[in-house]
mmCIF file of C-alpha atoms in Angstrom:
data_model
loop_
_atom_site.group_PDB
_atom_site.id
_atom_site.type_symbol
_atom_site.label_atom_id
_atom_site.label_comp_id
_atom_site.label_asym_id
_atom_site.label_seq_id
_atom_site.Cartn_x
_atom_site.Cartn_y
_atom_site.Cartn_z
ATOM 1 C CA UNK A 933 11.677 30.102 9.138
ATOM 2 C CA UNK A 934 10.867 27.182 6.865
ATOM 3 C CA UNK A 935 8.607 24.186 7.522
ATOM 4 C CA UNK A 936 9.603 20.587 5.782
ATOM 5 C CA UNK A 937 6.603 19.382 4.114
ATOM 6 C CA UNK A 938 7.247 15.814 3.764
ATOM 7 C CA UNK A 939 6.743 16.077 7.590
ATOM 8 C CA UNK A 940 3.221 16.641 7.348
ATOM 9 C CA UNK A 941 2.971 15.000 3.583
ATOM 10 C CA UNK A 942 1.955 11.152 2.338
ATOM 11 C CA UNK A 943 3.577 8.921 0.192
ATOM 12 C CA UNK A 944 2.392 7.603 -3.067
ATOM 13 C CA UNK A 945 0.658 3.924 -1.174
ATOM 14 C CA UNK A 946 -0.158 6.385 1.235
ATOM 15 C CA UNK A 947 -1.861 8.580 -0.744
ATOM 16 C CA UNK A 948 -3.890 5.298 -2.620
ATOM 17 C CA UNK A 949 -4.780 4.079 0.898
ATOM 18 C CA UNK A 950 -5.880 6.882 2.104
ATOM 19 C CA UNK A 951 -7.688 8.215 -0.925
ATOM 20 C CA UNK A 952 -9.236 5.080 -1.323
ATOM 21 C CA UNK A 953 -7.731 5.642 -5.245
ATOM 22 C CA UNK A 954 -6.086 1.962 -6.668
ATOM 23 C CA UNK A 955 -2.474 2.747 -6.889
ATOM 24 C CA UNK A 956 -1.998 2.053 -10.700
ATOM 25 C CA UNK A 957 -4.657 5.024 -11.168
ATOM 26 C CA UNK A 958 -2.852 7.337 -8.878
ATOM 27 C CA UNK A 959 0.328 6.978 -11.223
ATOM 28 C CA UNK A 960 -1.884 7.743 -14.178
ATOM 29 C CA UNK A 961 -2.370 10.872 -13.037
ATOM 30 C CA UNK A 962 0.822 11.593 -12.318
ATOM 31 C CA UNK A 963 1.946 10.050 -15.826
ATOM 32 C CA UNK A 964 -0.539 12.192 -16.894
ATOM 33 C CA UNK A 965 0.669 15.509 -15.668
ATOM 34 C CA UNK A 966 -2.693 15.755 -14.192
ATOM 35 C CA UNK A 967 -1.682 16.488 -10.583
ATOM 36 C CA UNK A 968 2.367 17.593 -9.766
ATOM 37 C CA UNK A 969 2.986 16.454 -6.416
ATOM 38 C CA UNK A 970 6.163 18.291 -4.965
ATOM 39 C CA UNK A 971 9.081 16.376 -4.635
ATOM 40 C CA UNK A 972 11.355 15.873 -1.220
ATOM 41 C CA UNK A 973 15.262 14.820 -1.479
ATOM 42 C CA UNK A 974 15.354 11.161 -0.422
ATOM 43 C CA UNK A 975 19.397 9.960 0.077
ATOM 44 C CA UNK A 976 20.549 10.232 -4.069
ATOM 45 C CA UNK A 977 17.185 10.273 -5.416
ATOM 46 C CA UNK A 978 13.664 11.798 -4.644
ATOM 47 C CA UNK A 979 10.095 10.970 -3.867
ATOM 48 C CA UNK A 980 6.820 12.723 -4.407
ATOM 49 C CA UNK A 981 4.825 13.854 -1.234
ATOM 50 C CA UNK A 982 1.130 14.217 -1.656
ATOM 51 C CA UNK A 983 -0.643 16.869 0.529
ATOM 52 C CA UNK A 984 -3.916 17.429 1.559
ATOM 53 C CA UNK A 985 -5.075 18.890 -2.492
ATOM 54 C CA UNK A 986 -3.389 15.509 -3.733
ATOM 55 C CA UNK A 987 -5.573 13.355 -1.357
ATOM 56 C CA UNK A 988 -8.646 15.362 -1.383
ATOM 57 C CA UNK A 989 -7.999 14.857 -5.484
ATOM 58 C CA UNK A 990 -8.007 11.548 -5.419
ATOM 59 C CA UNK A 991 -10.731 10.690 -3.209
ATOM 60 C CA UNK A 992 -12.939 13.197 -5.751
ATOM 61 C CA UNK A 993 -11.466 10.913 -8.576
ATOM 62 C CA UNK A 994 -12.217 7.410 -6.913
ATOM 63 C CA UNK A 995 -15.740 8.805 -5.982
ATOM 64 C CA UNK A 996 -16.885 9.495 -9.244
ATOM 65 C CA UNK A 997 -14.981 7.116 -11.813
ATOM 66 C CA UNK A 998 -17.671 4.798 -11.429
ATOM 67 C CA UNK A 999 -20.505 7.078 -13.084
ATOM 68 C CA UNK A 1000 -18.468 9.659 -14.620
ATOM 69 C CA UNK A 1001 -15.303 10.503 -16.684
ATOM 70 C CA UNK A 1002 -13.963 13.625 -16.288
ATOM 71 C CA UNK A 1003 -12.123 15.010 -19.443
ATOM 72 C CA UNK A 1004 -8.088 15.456 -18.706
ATOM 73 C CA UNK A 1005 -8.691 19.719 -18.838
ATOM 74 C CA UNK A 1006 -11.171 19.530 -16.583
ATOM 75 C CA UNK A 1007 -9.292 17.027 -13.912
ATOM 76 C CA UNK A 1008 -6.071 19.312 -14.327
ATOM 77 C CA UNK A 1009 -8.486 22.478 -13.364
ATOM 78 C CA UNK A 1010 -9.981 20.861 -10.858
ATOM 79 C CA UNK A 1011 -6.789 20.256 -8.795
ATOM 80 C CA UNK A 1012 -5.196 23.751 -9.527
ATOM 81 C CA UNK A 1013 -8.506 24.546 -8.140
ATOM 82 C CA UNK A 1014 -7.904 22.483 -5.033
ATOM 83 C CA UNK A 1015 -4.101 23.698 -4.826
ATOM 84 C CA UNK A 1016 -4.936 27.358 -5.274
ATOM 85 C CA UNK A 1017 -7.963 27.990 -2.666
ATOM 86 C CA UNK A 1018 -6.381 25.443 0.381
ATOM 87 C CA UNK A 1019 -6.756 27.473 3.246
ATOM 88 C CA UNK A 1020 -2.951 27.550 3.510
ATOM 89 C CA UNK A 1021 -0.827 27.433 -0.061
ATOM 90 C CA UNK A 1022 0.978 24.315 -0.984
ATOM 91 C CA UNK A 1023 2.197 25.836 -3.887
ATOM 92 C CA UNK A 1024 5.279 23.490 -5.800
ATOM 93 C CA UNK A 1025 7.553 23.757 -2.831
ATOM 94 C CA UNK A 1026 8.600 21.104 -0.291
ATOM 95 C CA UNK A 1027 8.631 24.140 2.336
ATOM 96 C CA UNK A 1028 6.164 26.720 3.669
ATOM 97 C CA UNK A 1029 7.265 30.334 5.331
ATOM 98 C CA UNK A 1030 6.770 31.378 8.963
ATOM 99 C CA UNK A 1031 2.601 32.515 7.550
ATOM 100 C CA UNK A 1032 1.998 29.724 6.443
ATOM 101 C CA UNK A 1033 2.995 27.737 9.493
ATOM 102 C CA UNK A 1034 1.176 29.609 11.546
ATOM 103 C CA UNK A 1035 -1.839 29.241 9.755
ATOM 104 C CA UNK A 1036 -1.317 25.335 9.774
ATOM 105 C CA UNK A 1037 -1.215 25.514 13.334
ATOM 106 C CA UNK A 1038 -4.310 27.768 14.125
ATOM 107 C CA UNK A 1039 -6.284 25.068 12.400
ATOM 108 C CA UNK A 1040 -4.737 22.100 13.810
ATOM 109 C CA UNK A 1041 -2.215 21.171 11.279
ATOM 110 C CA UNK A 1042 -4.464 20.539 8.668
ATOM 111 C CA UNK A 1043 -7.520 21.598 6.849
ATOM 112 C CA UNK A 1044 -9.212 18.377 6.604
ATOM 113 C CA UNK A 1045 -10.315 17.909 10.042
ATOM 114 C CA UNK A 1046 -14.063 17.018 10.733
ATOM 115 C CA UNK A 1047 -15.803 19.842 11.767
ATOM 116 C CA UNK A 1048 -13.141 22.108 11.238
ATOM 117 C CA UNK A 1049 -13.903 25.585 9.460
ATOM 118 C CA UNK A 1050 -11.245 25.920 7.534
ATOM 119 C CA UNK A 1051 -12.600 22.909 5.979
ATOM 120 C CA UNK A 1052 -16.124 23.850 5.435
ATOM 121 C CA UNK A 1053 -14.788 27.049 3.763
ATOM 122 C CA UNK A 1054 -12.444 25.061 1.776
ATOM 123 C CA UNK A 1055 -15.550 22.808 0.127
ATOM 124 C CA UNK A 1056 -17.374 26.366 -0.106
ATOM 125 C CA UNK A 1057 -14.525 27.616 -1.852
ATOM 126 C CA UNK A 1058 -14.362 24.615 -4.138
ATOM 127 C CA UNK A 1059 -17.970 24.665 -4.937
ATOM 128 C CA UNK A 1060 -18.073 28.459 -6.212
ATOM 129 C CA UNK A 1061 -14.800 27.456 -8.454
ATOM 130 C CA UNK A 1062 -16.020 24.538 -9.853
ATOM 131 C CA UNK A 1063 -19.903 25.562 -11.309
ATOM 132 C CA UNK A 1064 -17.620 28.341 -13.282
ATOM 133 C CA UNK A 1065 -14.269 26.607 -14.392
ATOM 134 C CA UNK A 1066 -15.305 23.192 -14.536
ATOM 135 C CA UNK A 1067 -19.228 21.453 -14.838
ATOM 136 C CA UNK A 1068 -21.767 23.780 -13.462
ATOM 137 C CA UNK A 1069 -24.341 20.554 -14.280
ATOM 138 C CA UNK A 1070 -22.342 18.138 -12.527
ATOM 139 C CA UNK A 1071 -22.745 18.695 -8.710
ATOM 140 C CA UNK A 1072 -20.058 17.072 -6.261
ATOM 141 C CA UNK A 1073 -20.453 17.155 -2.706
ATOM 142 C CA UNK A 1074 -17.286 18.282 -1.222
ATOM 143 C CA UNK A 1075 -17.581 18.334 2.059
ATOM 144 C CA UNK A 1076 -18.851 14.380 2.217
ATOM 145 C CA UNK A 1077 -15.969 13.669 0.667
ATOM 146 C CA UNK A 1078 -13.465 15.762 2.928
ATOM 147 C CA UNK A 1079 -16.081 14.127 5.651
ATOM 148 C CA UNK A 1080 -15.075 10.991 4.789
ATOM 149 C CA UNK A 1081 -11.330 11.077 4.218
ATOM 150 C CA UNK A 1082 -10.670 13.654 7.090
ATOM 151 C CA UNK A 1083 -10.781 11.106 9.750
ATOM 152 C CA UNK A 1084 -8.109 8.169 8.009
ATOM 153 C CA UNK A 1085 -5.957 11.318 7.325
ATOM 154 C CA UNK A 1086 -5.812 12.084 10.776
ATOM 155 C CA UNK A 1087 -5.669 8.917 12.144
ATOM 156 C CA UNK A 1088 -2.803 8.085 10.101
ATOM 157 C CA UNK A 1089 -1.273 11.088 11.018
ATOM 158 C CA UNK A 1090 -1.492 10.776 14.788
ATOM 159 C CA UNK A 1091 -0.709 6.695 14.233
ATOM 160 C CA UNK A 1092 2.909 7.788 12.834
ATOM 161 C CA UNK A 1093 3.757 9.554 15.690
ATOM 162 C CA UNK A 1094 3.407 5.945 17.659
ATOM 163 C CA UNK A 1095 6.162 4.531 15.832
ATOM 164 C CA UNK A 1096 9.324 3.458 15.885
ATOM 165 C CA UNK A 1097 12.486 2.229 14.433
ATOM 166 C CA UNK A 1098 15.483 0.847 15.709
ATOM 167 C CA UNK A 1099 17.857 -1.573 14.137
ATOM 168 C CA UNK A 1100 18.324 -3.769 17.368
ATOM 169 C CA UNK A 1101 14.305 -4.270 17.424
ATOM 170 C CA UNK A 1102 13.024 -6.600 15.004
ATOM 171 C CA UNK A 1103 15.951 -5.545 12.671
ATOM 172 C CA UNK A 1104 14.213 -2.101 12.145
ATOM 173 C CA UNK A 1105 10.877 -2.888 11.577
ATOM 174 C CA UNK A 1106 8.193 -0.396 12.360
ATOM 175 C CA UNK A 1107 7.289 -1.431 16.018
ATOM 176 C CA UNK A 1108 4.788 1.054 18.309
ATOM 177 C CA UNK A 1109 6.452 3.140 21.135
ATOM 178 C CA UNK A 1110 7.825 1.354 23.934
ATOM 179 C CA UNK A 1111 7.155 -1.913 22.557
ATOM 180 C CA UNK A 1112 8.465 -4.583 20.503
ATOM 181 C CA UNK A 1113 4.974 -4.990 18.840
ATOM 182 C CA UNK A 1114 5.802 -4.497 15.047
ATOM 183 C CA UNK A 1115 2.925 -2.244 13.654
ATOM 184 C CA UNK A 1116 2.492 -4.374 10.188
ATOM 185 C CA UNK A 1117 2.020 -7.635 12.041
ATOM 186 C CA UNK A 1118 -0.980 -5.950 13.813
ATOM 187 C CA UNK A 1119 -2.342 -4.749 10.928
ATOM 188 C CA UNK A 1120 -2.266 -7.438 8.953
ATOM 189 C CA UNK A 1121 -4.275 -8.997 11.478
ATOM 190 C CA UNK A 1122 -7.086 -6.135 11.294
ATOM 191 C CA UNK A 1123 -6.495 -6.770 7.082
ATOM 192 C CA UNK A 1124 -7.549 -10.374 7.918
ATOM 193 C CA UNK A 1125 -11.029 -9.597 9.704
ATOM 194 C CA UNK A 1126 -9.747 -9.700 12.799
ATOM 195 C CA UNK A 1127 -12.025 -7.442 15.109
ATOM 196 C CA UNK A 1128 -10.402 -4.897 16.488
ATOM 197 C CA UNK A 1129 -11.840 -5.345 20.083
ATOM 198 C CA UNK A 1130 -9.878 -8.889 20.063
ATOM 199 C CA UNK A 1131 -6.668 -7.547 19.002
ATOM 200 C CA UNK A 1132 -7.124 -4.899 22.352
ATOM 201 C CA UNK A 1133 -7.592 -7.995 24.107
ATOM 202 C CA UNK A 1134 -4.722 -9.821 22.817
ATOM 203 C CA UNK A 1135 -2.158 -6.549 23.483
ATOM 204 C CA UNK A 1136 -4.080 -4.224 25.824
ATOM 205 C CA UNK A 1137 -1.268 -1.293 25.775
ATOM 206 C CA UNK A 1138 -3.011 -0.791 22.309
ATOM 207 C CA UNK A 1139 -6.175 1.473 21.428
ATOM 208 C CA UNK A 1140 -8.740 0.941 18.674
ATOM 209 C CA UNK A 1141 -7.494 3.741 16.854
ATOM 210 C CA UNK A 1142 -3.822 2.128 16.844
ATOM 211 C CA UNK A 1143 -4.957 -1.076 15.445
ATOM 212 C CA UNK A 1144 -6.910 1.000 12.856
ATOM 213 C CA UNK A 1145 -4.056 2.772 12.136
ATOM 214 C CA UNK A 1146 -1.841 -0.264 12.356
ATOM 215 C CA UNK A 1147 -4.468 -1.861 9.247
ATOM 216 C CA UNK A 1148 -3.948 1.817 7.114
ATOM 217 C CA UNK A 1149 0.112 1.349 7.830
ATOM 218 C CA UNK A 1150 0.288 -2.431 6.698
ATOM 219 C CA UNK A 1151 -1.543 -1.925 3.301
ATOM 220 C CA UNK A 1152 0.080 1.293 2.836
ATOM 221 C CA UNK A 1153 3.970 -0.133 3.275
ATOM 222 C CA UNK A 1154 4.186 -3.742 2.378
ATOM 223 C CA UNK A 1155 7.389 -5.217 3.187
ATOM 224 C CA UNK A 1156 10.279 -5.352 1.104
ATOM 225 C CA UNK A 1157 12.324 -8.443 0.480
ATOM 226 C CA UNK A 1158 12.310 -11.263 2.799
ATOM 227 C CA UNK A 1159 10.095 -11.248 5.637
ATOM 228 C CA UNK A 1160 10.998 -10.521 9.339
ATOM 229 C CA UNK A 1161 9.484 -12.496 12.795
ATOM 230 C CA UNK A 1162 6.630 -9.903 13.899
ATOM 231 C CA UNK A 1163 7.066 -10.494 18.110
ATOM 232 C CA UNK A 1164 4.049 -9.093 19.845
ATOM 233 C CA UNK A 1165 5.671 -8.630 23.467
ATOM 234 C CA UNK A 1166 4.811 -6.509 26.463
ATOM 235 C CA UNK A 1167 5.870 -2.677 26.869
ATOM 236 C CA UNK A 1168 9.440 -2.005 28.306
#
């Protein structure tokens, strides 16, 4: 039994967004051959997926680049540290066997949930590993950082579910379930300062959490070529 990855995976803006990592520094890393995020077939070509060590990487990087610069030896060990002690193994593979799936599913699909124990073993885990392989003088608090990436990861993950495409709505645009709402045009409201109470008001078949998402979606996919009418209509 395998499991595709790229199912539960981000991409590369994804991964920025979500990390809260500028997207130029992400591809550093990669450029780098700091981090090796596996690779999915995507119609003649491929694409990197990033997983939850390639996120919780990031955020780590974005959190302390502003006081600290860790040496490129000690970033790569750090994320074969993350890779190796995940509570599940991501390995280099764009697949996982029937263990491994069954392990993502006793703890809810992912590690990084708030409150979660897989998680708070996974920072533990983390913790011991990096006082011996990397600084034992620098101390990094793990589990604020899982804390505070843990919750877009998840609402971004439940927000995809909400969406849909279809060539006869909005010429394929992203547009939420049973609407003909386009998902970008809401966020790019939320992007704008628009509270997110008003834009309830303004399409009540939405939730807080979708217009969140909606504002995570729009920065994370920016349109490509020439831009489409975003209708905000009623459900079907």
């Amino acid at each position: 039994m395998l499991h595709d990855a790229s199912r539960d995976a981000f991409s590369l803006k994804e991964a920025a967004v979500l990390s809260g990592l500028a997207e130029d520094k992400v591809r550093r890393e990669i450029e780098h051959k700091v981090i090796e995020p596996p690779a999915v077939p995507a119609g003649a070509a491929r694409r990197l997926i990033f997983r939850e060590p390639e996120i919780l990487y990031l955020a780590l990087i974005n959190a302390v680049s502003e006081t600290v610069e860790l040496t490129r030896p000690a970033r790569m060990a750090v994320y074969r540290i993350l890779c190796d002690s995940a509570p599940y193994q991501p390995g280099g593979s764009a697949t996982y066997d029937a263990g491994t799936i069954g392990l993502r599913e006793s703890i809810g699909g992912s590690p990084l949930l708030p409150g979660n124990d897989a998680q708070r073993e996974w920072a533990r885990s983390i913790e011991r590993a990096w006082t011996t392989a990397v600084n034992p003088y620098l101390i990094v608090d793990w589990k604020r950082i899982m804390d505070d990436i843990a919750p877009r990861m998840a609402l971004y993950r439940n927000g995809r579910s909400r969406i849909e495409r279809d060539d006869a709505v909005l010429g394929g645009e992203p547009v939420f379930a049973g609407t003909r709402l386009a998902v970008r045009h809401v966020g790019g409201m939320r992007l704008k300062g628009e509270p997110a109470a008003r834009i309830v008001e303004d399409y009540p078949y939405l939730t807080p959490d979708d217009v969140e998402f909606a504002a995570l979606f729009a920065a994370a996919n920016p349109p490509v070529g020439r831009p489409r009418s975003a209708a905000g209509t009623t459900p079907k």
